[in-house]
Amino acid sequence: MFNTIDDLEPEQRLLMRVDLNAPVDDGAVQDNRRFARHAETIAELIDDGHAVALMAHQGRPGRDTFVTLEQHADILADHVGEDVDYVPSTYGDEALDAIAELESGDVLVLENVRMTDDELADRTPEEHGESDLVQTLAPEFDAYVNDGYSVAHRPHASIVGFPQVMDSYAGRVMAEEYEYNTSIERREFDGKVTMVLGGTKVEDVVAAMENLDEKVDQFLLGGIVGQLFLRSEGYEIGIDTPEGPGLYDESWDENEDTIREVKERYGDRISLPVDVAREGEDGERVTERVEDAADHPDEYLDVGEETVEAYQPHVRESEAVLVKGALGVFEMEQFSHGTVGVLRAVAETDCYSVVGGGDTSRTVTMYDLGEENFDHLSIAGGAYLRALTGAPLPAVEALEAAAER
Ligand SMILES: Nc1ncnc2c1ncn2[C@@H]1O[C@H](COP(=O)(O)OP(=O)(O)O)[C@@H](O)[C@H]1O
Ligand SMILES: O=C(OP(=O)(O)O)[C@H](O)COP(=O)(O)O
């Protein structure tokens, strides 16, 4: 087991990894549930007299969502209720100067850690521990805290490198989400288990599906995930998104094979959209059958009404419904129909229900579906999927190894 912040000595200088990865709309970072959850851990730490420097990422290099963390610091400050400083450097001189000035109760956000070469380098945890990023920052702090459960599935330097060389602790979000999501994997259900899978991170979803044969009876697909499954059936539909580069183009052949294998294995246990919706000339919602999608293959932003009607009965007859990823671009009201239609059915059904995904779990509050109607809203997407399959999380392994040293 790992150590938690309950095991910390008082008034320490802490380097903490959080996950503030959020949607970015025309350059404006959108608040999501992750800020509020991490703010609780931060507030507790500064109340105890610690000084906290935060490491986090936003987007992936080369994507529109790959921006600095300046706005994140402001959003976080609103949630913490205290000043949160930002420095446009992760481990350069400017960052080290700002870190040197940190006093008890201060909070500082370091620059997007994916803007360093070390973060995403293909290295072992031990090699990450020897990187400049880790070797420069570690001596400035008494301990490392990882609260970023939703990025725990990525074996990156800020996640697995620091526990190699520092006393390391799990934050509240990390500990609570780990405990809850791991417990779902051990749960036994007497009746039907349905999984709703959507969003844009197709590779994470397909990898998890390969390992959910025993756990899930019916898969209901939407979002870009659903579109790529439809494409493998010969429909001309689908688009590359910032989070899934190449899936549709250069690595399609490889992906198609994996998708076909999954489809062959599950057969009718996979439900695909029969209709999809796009924006018409006057901004209105236009719904079309998937057979008719070829004229606008890359414009579909939601599943259609008939699809929702076909998916709802599966939800109503289920004993458990596990959701990961949105069925459409729910951030735009006219394309929220699919995600909200299915989530409303989940909310109204007396089933065990979990909604995962930093973006997807936001739908529940955005559309007043009632948090109390769901058993658990996880701020994690990929990490939650990994937990459901029983696969280990690199962040947790690193924290456990540090606790044993
Ligand atoms: N058809 C679509 N086209 C583009 N984006 C989509 C589509 N359907 C869903 N999405 C987007 O998927 C996002 C959530 O996907 P993802 O990042 O995989 O999940 P999460 O962050 O919840 O784990 C939402 O923000 C939604 O806008
Ligand atoms: O948003 C995240 O994952 P999620 O969308 O699976 O919840 C994490 O911040 C990980 O980001 P990444 O998928 O770019 O590595």
Short mmCIF file of C-alpha atoms and ligand atoms in Angstrom, two decimals:
data_model
loop_
_atom_site.label_atom_id
_atom_site.label_comp_id
_atom_site.label_asym_id
_atom_site.label_seq_id
_atom_site.Cartn_x
_atom_site.Cartn_y
_atom_site.Cartn_z
CA MET A 1 0.00 0.00 0.00
CA PHE A 2 1.10 3.59 -0.46
CA ASN A 3 1.55 6.33 2.14
CA THR A 4 -1.00 9.15 2.15
CA ILE A 5 -0.88 12.79 3.21
CA ASP A 6 -2.03 11.62 6.65
CA ASP A 7 1.55 10.32 7.05
CA LEU A 8 3.21 13.70 6.28
CA GLU A 9 5.35 15.56 8.82
CA PRO A 10 3.88 19.05 9.49
CA GLU A 11 4.92 22.21 7.59
CA GLN A 12 6.71 20.58 4.68
CA ARG A 13 7.71 21.98 1.30
CA LEU A 14 5.66 19.82 -1.06
CA LEU A 15 5.90 19.15 -4.78
CA MET A 16 2.46 17.92 -5.82
CA ARG A 17 1.27 16.40 -9.12
CA VAL A 18 -2.36 17.17 -9.89
CA ASP A 19 -4.49 16.72 -13.04
CA LEU A 20 -5.98 20.02 -14.19
CA ASN A 21 -6.36 18.86 -17.81
CA ALA A 22 -9.50 20.61 -19.01
CA PRO A 23 -11.41 21.47 -22.19
CA VAL A 24 -10.12 24.61 -23.93
CA ASP A 25 -12.69 26.60 -25.89
CA ASP A 26 -11.14 29.20 -28.25
CA GLY A 27 -8.14 29.51 -25.95
CA ALA A 28 -10.29 29.78 -22.80
CA VAL A 29 -9.74 27.01 -20.25
CA GLN A 30 -13.03 25.62 -18.93
CA ASP A 31 -13.54 24.75 -15.29
CA ASN A 32 -14.18 21.05 -14.64
CA ARG A 33 -14.67 18.82 -11.62
CA ARG A 34 -10.92 18.24 -11.30
CA PHE A 35 -10.24 21.80 -10.05
CA ALA A 36 -12.79 21.52 -7.23
CA ARG A 37 -11.57 18.08 -6.16
CA HIS A 38 -7.86 19.00 -6.09
CA ALA A 39 -8.69 22.32 -4.38
CA GLU A 40 -9.93 20.34 -1.37
CA THR A 41 -6.60 18.52 -1.04
CA ILE A 42 -4.68 21.78 -1.49
CA ALA A 43 -6.81 23.63 1.07
CA GLU A 44 -6.19 20.87 3.59
CA LEU A 45 -2.43 20.94 2.98
CA ILE A 46 -2.06 24.70 3.33
CA ASP A 47 -4.27 24.66 6.44
CA ASP A 48 -1.69 22.28 7.89
CA GLY A 49 1.06 24.83 7.15
CA HIS A 50 2.62 23.15 4.13
CA ALA A 51 3.95 25.13 1.13
CA VAL A 52 2.79 23.60 -2.17
CA ALA A 53 4.18 23.75 -5.72
CA LEU A 54 1.91 22.12 -8.29
CA MET A 55 2.91 20.20 -11.39
CA ALA A 56 0.22 19.52 -13.99
CA HIS A 57 -0.27 19.13 -17.74
CA GLN A 58 -2.73 20.56 -20.25
CA GLY A 59 -3.36 18.93 -23.63
CA ARG A 60 -0.76 17.22 -25.74
CA PRO A 61 2.08 18.85 -27.75
CA GLY A 62 0.92 20.08 -31.15
CA ARG A 63 -2.77 20.28 -30.21
CA ASP A 64 -4.98 23.37 -29.78
CA THR A 65 -5.55 22.37 -26.17
CA PHE A 66 -1.79 22.46 -25.43
CA VAL A 67 -1.65 25.77 -23.54
CA THR A 68 0.09 27.26 -20.50
CA LEU A 69 -1.30 26.86 -16.98
CA GLU A 70 -1.82 30.57 -16.31
CA GLN A 71 -5.63 30.35 -16.50
CA HIS A 72 -5.61 27.13 -14.49
CA ALA A 73 -3.99 28.98 -11.57
CA ASP A 74 -6.82 31.56 -11.59
CA ILE A 75 -9.56 28.90 -11.76
CA LEU A 76 -7.89 26.97 -8.97
CA ALA A 77 -7.59 30.11 -6.81
CA ASP A 78 -11.39 30.54 -7.00
CA HIS A 79 -11.88 26.99 -5.72
CA VAL A 80 -9.21 27.14 -3.00
CA GLY A 81 -10.32 30.59 -1.85
CA GLU A 82 -6.68 31.72 -1.57
CA ASP A 83 -4.10 33.25 -3.94
CA VAL A 84 -2.54 30.76 -6.31
CA ASP A 85 0.60 31.99 -8.10
CA TYR A 86 1.75 30.87 -11.54
CA VAL A 87 5.25 30.84 -12.97
CA PRO A 88 5.85 30.38 -16.75
CA SER A 89 8.62 27.83 -16.19
CA THR A 90 8.60 24.23 -14.96
CA TYR A 91 12.14 23.82 -13.67
CA GLY A 92 14.14 26.72 -15.14
CA ASP A 93 15.66 29.60 -13.13
CA GLU A 94 12.37 31.48 -12.96
CA ALA A 95 10.66 28.43 -11.47
CA LEU A 96 13.50 27.83 -9.00
CA ASP A 97 13.36 31.50 -7.85
CA ALA A 98 9.61 31.26 -7.30
CA ILE A 99 10.02 27.95 -5.45
CA ALA A 100 12.72 29.46 -3.21
CA GLU A 101 10.27 32.16 -2.12
CA LEU A 102 7.51 29.70 -1.17
CA GLU A 103 6.42 30.02 2.44
CA SER A 104 4.02 28.04 4.60
CA GLY A 105 0.49 28.35 3.16
CA ASP A 106 1.63 29.41 -0.32
CA VAL A 107 0.48 27.68 -3.53
CA LEU A 108 2.40 27.95 -6.82
CA VAL A 109 1.51 26.43 -10.21
CA LEU A 110 4.56 25.49 -12.30
CA GLU A 111 4.33 25.60 -16.10
CA ASN A 112 2.65 22.79 -18.10
CA VAL A 113 4.97 19.87 -17.42
CA ARG A 114 4.43 18.51 -20.97
CA MET A 115 6.30 21.61 -22.22
CA THR A 116 9.53 19.98 -20.95
CA ASP A 117 11.31 17.34 -23.06
CA ASP A 118 11.62 15.00 -20.08
CA GLU A 119 7.94 14.53 -19.24
CA LEU A 120 6.87 12.46 -22.24
CA ALA A 121 10.23 10.78 -22.98
CA ASP A 122 9.95 7.02 -23.47
CA ARG A 123 11.89 5.91 -20.36
CA THR A 124 11.59 3.48 -17.48
CA PRO A 125 10.58 4.86 -14.07
CA GLU A 126 14.21 4.56 -12.95
CA GLU A 127 15.39 6.53 -16.00
CA HIS A 128 12.71 9.16 -15.38
CA GLY A 129 14.13 9.46 -11.86
CA GLU A 130 17.47 10.47 -13.37
CA SER A 131 16.00 13.11 -15.71
CA ASP A 132 16.88 16.81 -15.42
CA LEU A 133 13.28 17.59 -14.49
CA VAL A 134 13.35 15.26 -11.49
CA GLN A 135 16.95 15.89 -10.48
CA THR A 136 16.46 19.68 -10.54
CA LEU A 137 13.15 19.90 -8.69
CA ALA A 138 13.49 17.09 -6.12
CA PRO A 139 16.18 18.78 -3.94
CA GLU A 140 13.95 21.87 -3.57
CA PHE A 141 11.27 19.94 -1.67
CA ASP A 142 10.81 17.75 1.43
CA ALA A 143 8.32 15.39 -0.16
CA TYR A 144 6.32 14.54 -3.29
CA VAL A 145 2.53 14.16 -3.30
CA ASN A 146 0.58 12.66 -6.20
CA ASP A 147 -3.10 13.64 -6.28
CA GLY A 148 -3.53 13.12 -10.03
CA TYR A 149 -5.52 9.88 -10.11
CA SER A 150 -6.94 10.74 -13.53
CA VAL A 151 -3.45 10.75 -15.05
CA ALA A 152 -2.24 7.75 -13.02
CA HIS A 153 -2.31 5.53 -16.14
CA ARG A 154 0.44 7.53 -17.87
CA PRO A 155 4.05 6.45 -17.04
CA HIS A 156 5.43 9.99 -17.35
CA ALA A 157 8.32 11.64 -15.50
CA SER A 158 6.19 13.79 -13.15
CA ILE A 159 4.24 10.67 -12.19
CA VAL A 160 6.75 7.82 -11.90
CA GLY A 161 10.08 9.74 -11.74
CA PHE A 162 9.82 11.65 -8.46
CA PRO A 163 8.83 8.62 -6.32
CA GLN A 164 12.18 7.08 -7.32
CA VAL A 165 14.10 9.73 -5.39
CA MET A 166 11.75 11.32 -2.83
CA ASP A 167 9.47 10.46 0.08
CA SER A 168 6.14 10.10 -1.70
CA TYR A 169 2.49 10.28 -0.63
CA ALA A 170 -0.92 9.93 -2.23
CA GLY A 171 -3.23 12.96 -1.98
CA ARG A 172 -6.92 12.72 -1.05
CA VAL A 173 -8.21 12.48 -4.63
CA MET A 174 -5.64 9.82 -5.52
CA ALA A 175 -6.43 7.73 -2.44
CA GLU A 176 -10.23 8.04 -2.64
CA GLU A 177 -10.56 7.48 -6.39
CA TYR A 178 -8.12 4.57 -6.26
CA GLU A 179 -10.03 2.90 -3.48
CA TYR A 180 -13.45 3.42 -5.08
CA ASN A 181 -12.55 2.52 -8.66
CA THR A 182 -10.59 -0.55 -7.62
CA SER A 183 -13.59 -1.70 -5.57
CA ILE A 184 -15.83 -1.63 -8.70
CA GLU A 185 -13.59 -4.24 -10.29
CA ARG A 186 -14.20 -6.57 -7.33
CA ARG A 187 -17.98 -6.03 -7.24
CA GLU A 188 -20.26 -8.89 -8.27
CA PHE A 189 -23.52 -8.04 -10.08
CA ASP A 190 -26.42 -10.51 -10.35
CA GLY A 191 -28.05 -8.86 -13.35
CA LYS A 192 -27.05 -7.22 -16.60
CA VAL A 193 -24.05 -4.88 -16.69
CA THR A 194 -24.09 -2.23 -19.41
CA MET A 195 -21.20 -0.01 -20.36
CA VAL A 196 -21.68 3.26 -22.25
CA LEU A 197 -18.49 4.19 -24.12
CA GLY A 198 -17.89 7.37 -26.08
CA GLY A 199 -15.64 10.40 -26.19
CA THR A 200 -12.53 10.86 -28.27
CA LYS A 201 -9.83 8.70 -26.67
CA VAL A 202 -10.53 5.66 -28.83
CA GLU A 203 -7.30 3.81 -28.04
CA ASP A 204 -7.96 3.87 -24.27
CA VAL A 205 -11.53 2.64 -24.82
CA VAL A 206 -10.70 -0.18 -27.23
CA ALA A 207 -7.82 -1.38 -25.02
CA ALA A 208 -10.22 -1.58 -22.07
CA MET A 209 -12.94 -3.34 -24.09
CA GLU A 210 -10.49 -6.10 -24.90
CA ASN A 211 -10.38 -6.91 -21.18
CA LEU A 212 -14.01 -6.46 -20.14
CA ASP A 213 -15.50 -9.69 -21.51
CA GLU A 214 -16.23 -11.12 -18.05
CA LYS A 215 -17.48 -7.90 -16.55
CA VAL A 216 -19.76 -6.30 -19.15
CA ASP A 217 -22.81 -7.78 -20.90
CA GLN A 218 -23.68 -4.94 -23.29
CA PHE A 219 -21.63 -2.09 -24.74
CA LEU A 220 -23.44 1.04 -26.02
CA LEU A 221 -21.12 3.08 -28.23
CA GLY A 222 -21.19 6.74 -29.27
CA GLY A 223 -18.92 9.75 -29.75
CA ILE A 224 -15.84 9.31 -31.91
CA VAL A 225 -15.52 5.77 -30.54
CA GLY A 226 -18.88 4.86 -32.11
CA GLN A 227 -17.95 6.55 -35.38
CA LEU A 228 -14.74 4.56 -35.76
CA PHE A 229 -16.61 1.32 -35.07
CA LEU A 230 -19.12 2.31 -37.77
CA ARG A 231 -16.28 3.08 -40.13
CA SER A 232 -14.92 -0.43 -39.65
CA GLU A 233 -18.32 -1.66 -40.93
CA GLY A 234 -17.80 0.35 -44.12
CA TYR A 235 -19.75 3.53 -43.27
CA GLU A 236 -18.03 6.72 -44.41
CA ILE A 237 -17.94 8.55 -41.12
CA GLY A 238 -15.44 9.76 -38.56
CA ILE A 239 -12.84 12.41 -37.90
CA ASP A 240 -9.46 12.82 -36.29
CA THR A 241 -9.69 14.78 -33.06
CA PRO A 242 -6.85 16.44 -31.16
CA GLU A 243 -6.90 13.58 -28.66
CA GLY A 244 -6.93 10.82 -31.22
CA PRO A 245 -4.46 11.92 -33.89
CA GLY A 246 -3.84 9.47 -36.69
CA LEU A 247 -6.53 7.02 -35.62
CA TYR A 248 -8.57 7.87 -38.65
CA ASP A 249 -5.69 8.39 -41.09
CA GLU A 250 -2.19 6.99 -40.81
CA SER A 251 -2.86 4.30 -38.20
CA TRP A 252 -6.32 3.32 -39.46
CA ASP A 253 -5.28 -0.09 -40.81
CA GLU A 254 -3.82 -1.09 -37.46
CA ASN A 255 -6.82 0.28 -35.55
CA GLU A 256 -9.29 -1.33 -37.87
CA ASP A 257 -7.80 -4.74 -37.11
CA THR A 258 -8.15 -4.20 -33.37
CA ILE A 259 -11.70 -2.87 -33.72
CA ARG A 260 -12.68 -5.82 -35.93
CA GLU A 261 -11.27 -8.30 -33.41
CA VAL A 262 -13.25 -6.67 -30.61
CA LYS A 263 -16.41 -6.70 -32.76
CA GLU A 264 -16.00 -10.33 -33.71
CA ARG A 265 -15.52 -11.28 -30.09
CA TYR A 266 -18.56 -9.43 -28.73
CA GLY A 267 -20.98 -9.59 -31.69
CA ASP A 268 -24.45 -8.37 -30.66
CA ARG A 269 -23.12 -7.35 -27.28
CA ILE A 270 -21.92 -4.16 -29.00
CA SER A 271 -24.63 -1.64 -29.97
CA LEU A 272 -23.69 1.03 -32.52
CA PRO A 273 -25.48 4.25 -33.48
CA VAL A 274 -28.12 3.92 -36.20
CA ASP A 275 -28.37 7.69 -36.68
CA VAL A 276 -26.12 10.70 -36.09
CA ALA A 277 -26.57 14.46 -35.83
CA ARG A 278 -24.66 17.39 -37.35
CA GLU A 279 -25.02 21.15 -37.59
CA GLY A 280 -27.20 22.37 -40.48
CA GLU A 281 -26.64 25.56 -42.47
CA ASP A 282 -28.47 27.71 -39.94
CA GLY A 283 -26.86 26.10 -36.94
CA GLU A 284 -29.80 23.76 -36.39
CA ARG A 285 -29.49 20.07 -35.49
CA VAL A 286 -29.83 17.78 -38.50
CA THR A 287 -30.19 14.05 -37.82
CA GLU A 288 -29.37 11.47 -40.50
CA ARG A 289 -29.24 7.69 -40.77
CA VAL A 290 -25.68 6.38 -40.68
CA GLU A 291 -26.22 5.00 -44.22
CA ASP A 292 -26.57 8.61 -45.39
CA ALA A 293 -23.52 10.02 -43.62
CA ALA A 294 -21.11 9.90 -46.58
CA ASP A 295 -21.91 13.45 -47.76
CA HIS A 296 -20.77 14.95 -44.44
CA PRO A 297 -18.52 12.23 -42.97
CA ASP A 298 -16.55 14.43 -40.59
CA GLU A 299 -19.35 16.66 -39.26
CA TYR A 300 -21.27 14.46 -36.83
CA LEU A 301 -21.32 15.77 -33.30
CA ASP A 302 -23.89 13.54 -31.62
CA VAL A 303 -25.78 10.29 -31.91
CA GLY A 304 -29.38 10.59 -33.16
CA GLU A 305 -32.76 10.25 -31.47
CA GLU A 306 -33.39 6.70 -32.69
CA THR A 307 -30.06 5.59 -31.25
CA VAL A 308 -30.95 7.07 -27.86
CA GLU A 309 -34.31 5.28 -27.95
CA ALA A 310 -32.55 2.01 -28.74
CA TYR A 311 -30.00 2.50 -25.93
CA GLN A 312 -32.40 3.51 -23.14
CA PRO A 313 -34.07 0.07 -22.69
CA HIS A 314 -30.64 -1.51 -22.18
CA VAL A 315 -30.02 0.96 -19.37
CA ARG A 316 -33.46 0.41 -17.79
CA GLU A 317 -33.01 -3.35 -17.60
CA SER A 318 -29.49 -3.18 -16.17
CA GLU A 319 -28.37 -3.78 -12.65
CA ALA A 320 -25.24 -1.73 -13.23
CA VAL A 321 -24.36 0.95 -15.78
CA LEU A 322 -20.79 2.14 -16.19
CA VAL A 323 -20.26 5.23 -18.35
CA LYS A 324 -17.02 6.54 -19.83
CA GLY A 325 -16.95 9.22 -22.50
CA ALA A 326 -19.67 11.37 -23.98
CA LEU A 327 -21.91 10.22 -26.85
CA GLY A 328 -21.68 13.67 -28.41
CA VAL A 329 -20.36 17.19 -27.97
CA PHE A 330 -22.55 17.78 -24.93
CA GLU A 331 -20.88 21.15 -24.35
CA MET A 332 -23.14 22.45 -27.19
CA GLU A 333 -26.74 22.10 -26.11
CA GLN A 334 -28.09 20.87 -29.45
CA PHE A 335 -25.54 18.04 -29.42
CA SER A 336 -26.09 17.04 -25.79
CA HIS A 337 -29.15 14.92 -26.66
CA GLY A 338 -27.28 11.59 -26.85
CA THR A 339 -25.21 11.96 -23.67
CA VAL A 340 -28.01 13.53 -21.64
CA GLY A 341 -30.67 11.12 -22.97
CA VAL A 342 -28.67 8.09 -21.86
CA LEU A 343 -27.47 9.64 -18.58
CA ARG A 344 -31.03 10.70 -17.71
CA ALA A 345 -32.14 7.08 -18.18
CA VAL A 346 -29.31 6.02 -15.85
CA ALA A 347 -30.36 8.66 -13.28
CA GLU A 348 -33.99 7.46 -13.40
CA THR A 349 -33.09 3.78 -13.12
CA ASP A 350 -32.46 2.20 -9.76
CA CYS A 351 -29.17 0.67 -10.90
CA TYR A 352 -25.64 0.90 -9.58
CA SER A 353 -24.08 3.66 -11.69
CA VAL A 354 -20.67 5.18 -12.23
CA VAL A 355 -19.86 8.01 -14.63
CA GLY A 356 -16.17 8.42 -15.45
CA GLY A 357 -14.18 11.00 -17.38
CA GLY A 358 -13.10 14.51 -16.52
CA ASP A 359 -15.28 15.91 -19.27
CA THR A 360 -18.13 13.41 -19.23
CA SER A 361 -18.77 13.60 -15.47
CA ARG A 362 -19.32 17.35 -15.96
CA THR A 363 -22.53 16.60 -17.88
CA VAL A 364 -24.28 15.61 -14.65
CA THR A 365 -23.94 19.10 -13.15
CA MET A 366 -24.25 20.97 -16.48
CA TYR A 367 -27.64 19.42 -17.21
CA ASP A 368 -28.92 19.09 -13.61
CA LEU A 369 -29.13 15.32 -13.69
CA GLY A 370 -28.67 15.20 -9.90
CA GLU A 371 -25.37 13.97 -8.46
CA GLU A 372 -27.36 11.97 -5.92
CA ASN A 373 -28.76 9.80 -8.74
CA PHE A 374 -25.31 8.32 -9.42
CA ASP A 375 -23.27 6.11 -7.14
CA HIS A 376 -19.95 7.61 -8.18
CA LEU A 377 -18.80 10.42 -10.45
CA SER A 378 -15.16 9.83 -11.24
CA ILE A 379 -12.96 12.67 -12.49
CA ALA A 380 -10.91 10.03 -14.28
CA GLY A 381 -11.52 8.53 -17.72
CA GLY A 382 -8.64 6.35 -18.88
CA ALA A 383 -7.47 5.56 -15.33
CA TYR A 384 -11.00 4.50 -14.33
CA LEU A 385 -11.22 2.23 -17.38
CA ARG A 386 -7.89 0.68 -16.44
CA ALA A 387 -9.12 0.14 -12.88
CA LEU A 388 -12.24 -1.66 -14.20
CA THR A 389 -10.06 -4.11 -16.09
CA GLY A 390 -7.84 -4.70 -13.05
CA ALA A 391 -4.78 -3.36 -14.88
CA PRO A 392 -2.12 -1.73 -12.70
CA LEU A 393 -1.66 2.04 -12.69
CA PRO A 394 1.95 3.26 -13.05
CA ALA A 395 1.38 6.11 -10.54
CA VAL A 396 0.11 3.72 -7.90
CA GLU A 397 2.93 1.25 -8.51
CA ALA A 398 5.47 4.07 -8.10
CA LEU A 399 3.87 5.29 -4.85
CA GLU A 400 3.76 1.72 -3.50
CA ALA A 401 7.40 1.10 -4.39
CA ALA A 402 8.40 4.36 -2.65
CA ALA A 403 6.50 3.32 0.49
CA GLU A 404 8.40 0.04 0.62
CA ARG A 405 11.83 1.67 0.39
N1 LIG B 1 -18.85 13.28 -32.28
C1 LIG B 1 -17.95 13.93 -31.57
N2 LIG B 1 -17.08 14.79 -32.16
C2 LIG B 1 -16.17 15.46 -31.42
N3 LIG B 1 -16.04 15.36 -30.08
C3 LIG B 1 -16.88 14.54 -29.44
C4 LIG B 1 -17.86 13.78 -30.15
N4 LIG B 1 -18.55 13.05 -29.24
C5 LIG B 1 -18.01 13.33 -28.02
N5 LIG B 1 -17.03 14.23 -28.14
C6 LIG B 1 -16.24 14.86 -27.04
O1 LIG B 1 -15.70 13.90 -26.20
C7 LIG B 1 -15.31 14.57 -25.02
C8 LIG B 1 -15.15 13.59 -23.90
O2 LIG B 1 -14.30 12.59 -24.37
P1 LIG B 1 -13.03 12.01 -23.64
O3 LIG B 1 -11.99 13.07 -23.49
O4 LIG B 1 -12.66 10.78 -24.34
O5 LIG B 1 -13.67 11.65 -22.27
P2 LIG B 1 -13.39 12.10 -20.80
O6 LIG B 1 -12.56 13.37 -20.75
O7 LIG B 1 -14.74 12.31 -20.25
O8 LIG B 1 -12.63 10.93 -20.27
C9 LIG B 1 -16.37 15.59 -24.78
O9 LIG B 1 -15.77 16.81 -24.39
C10 LIG B 1 -17.10 15.68 -26.12
O10 LIG B 1 -17.21 17.00 -26.61
O1 LIG B 2 -7.80 13.87 -19.20
C1 LIG B 2 -7.13 12.86 -18.96
O2 LIG B 2 -7.56 11.61 -19.22
P1 LIG B 2 -9.10 11.18 -19.52
O3 LIG B 2 -9.63 12.04 -20.65
O4 LIG B 2 -8.99 9.73 -19.89
O5 LIG B 2 -9.86 11.39 -18.24
C2 LIG B 2 -5.80 12.92 -18.31
O6 LIG B 2 -5.46 14.25 -17.99
C3 LIG B 2 -4.73 12.28 -19.18
O7 LIG B 2 -4.52 13.05 -20.33
P2 LIG B 2 -3.91 12.34 -21.64
O8 LIG B 2 -4.96 11.36 -22.13
O9 LIG B 2 -3.62 13.47 -22.60
O10 LIG B 2 -2.65 11.62 -21.21
#
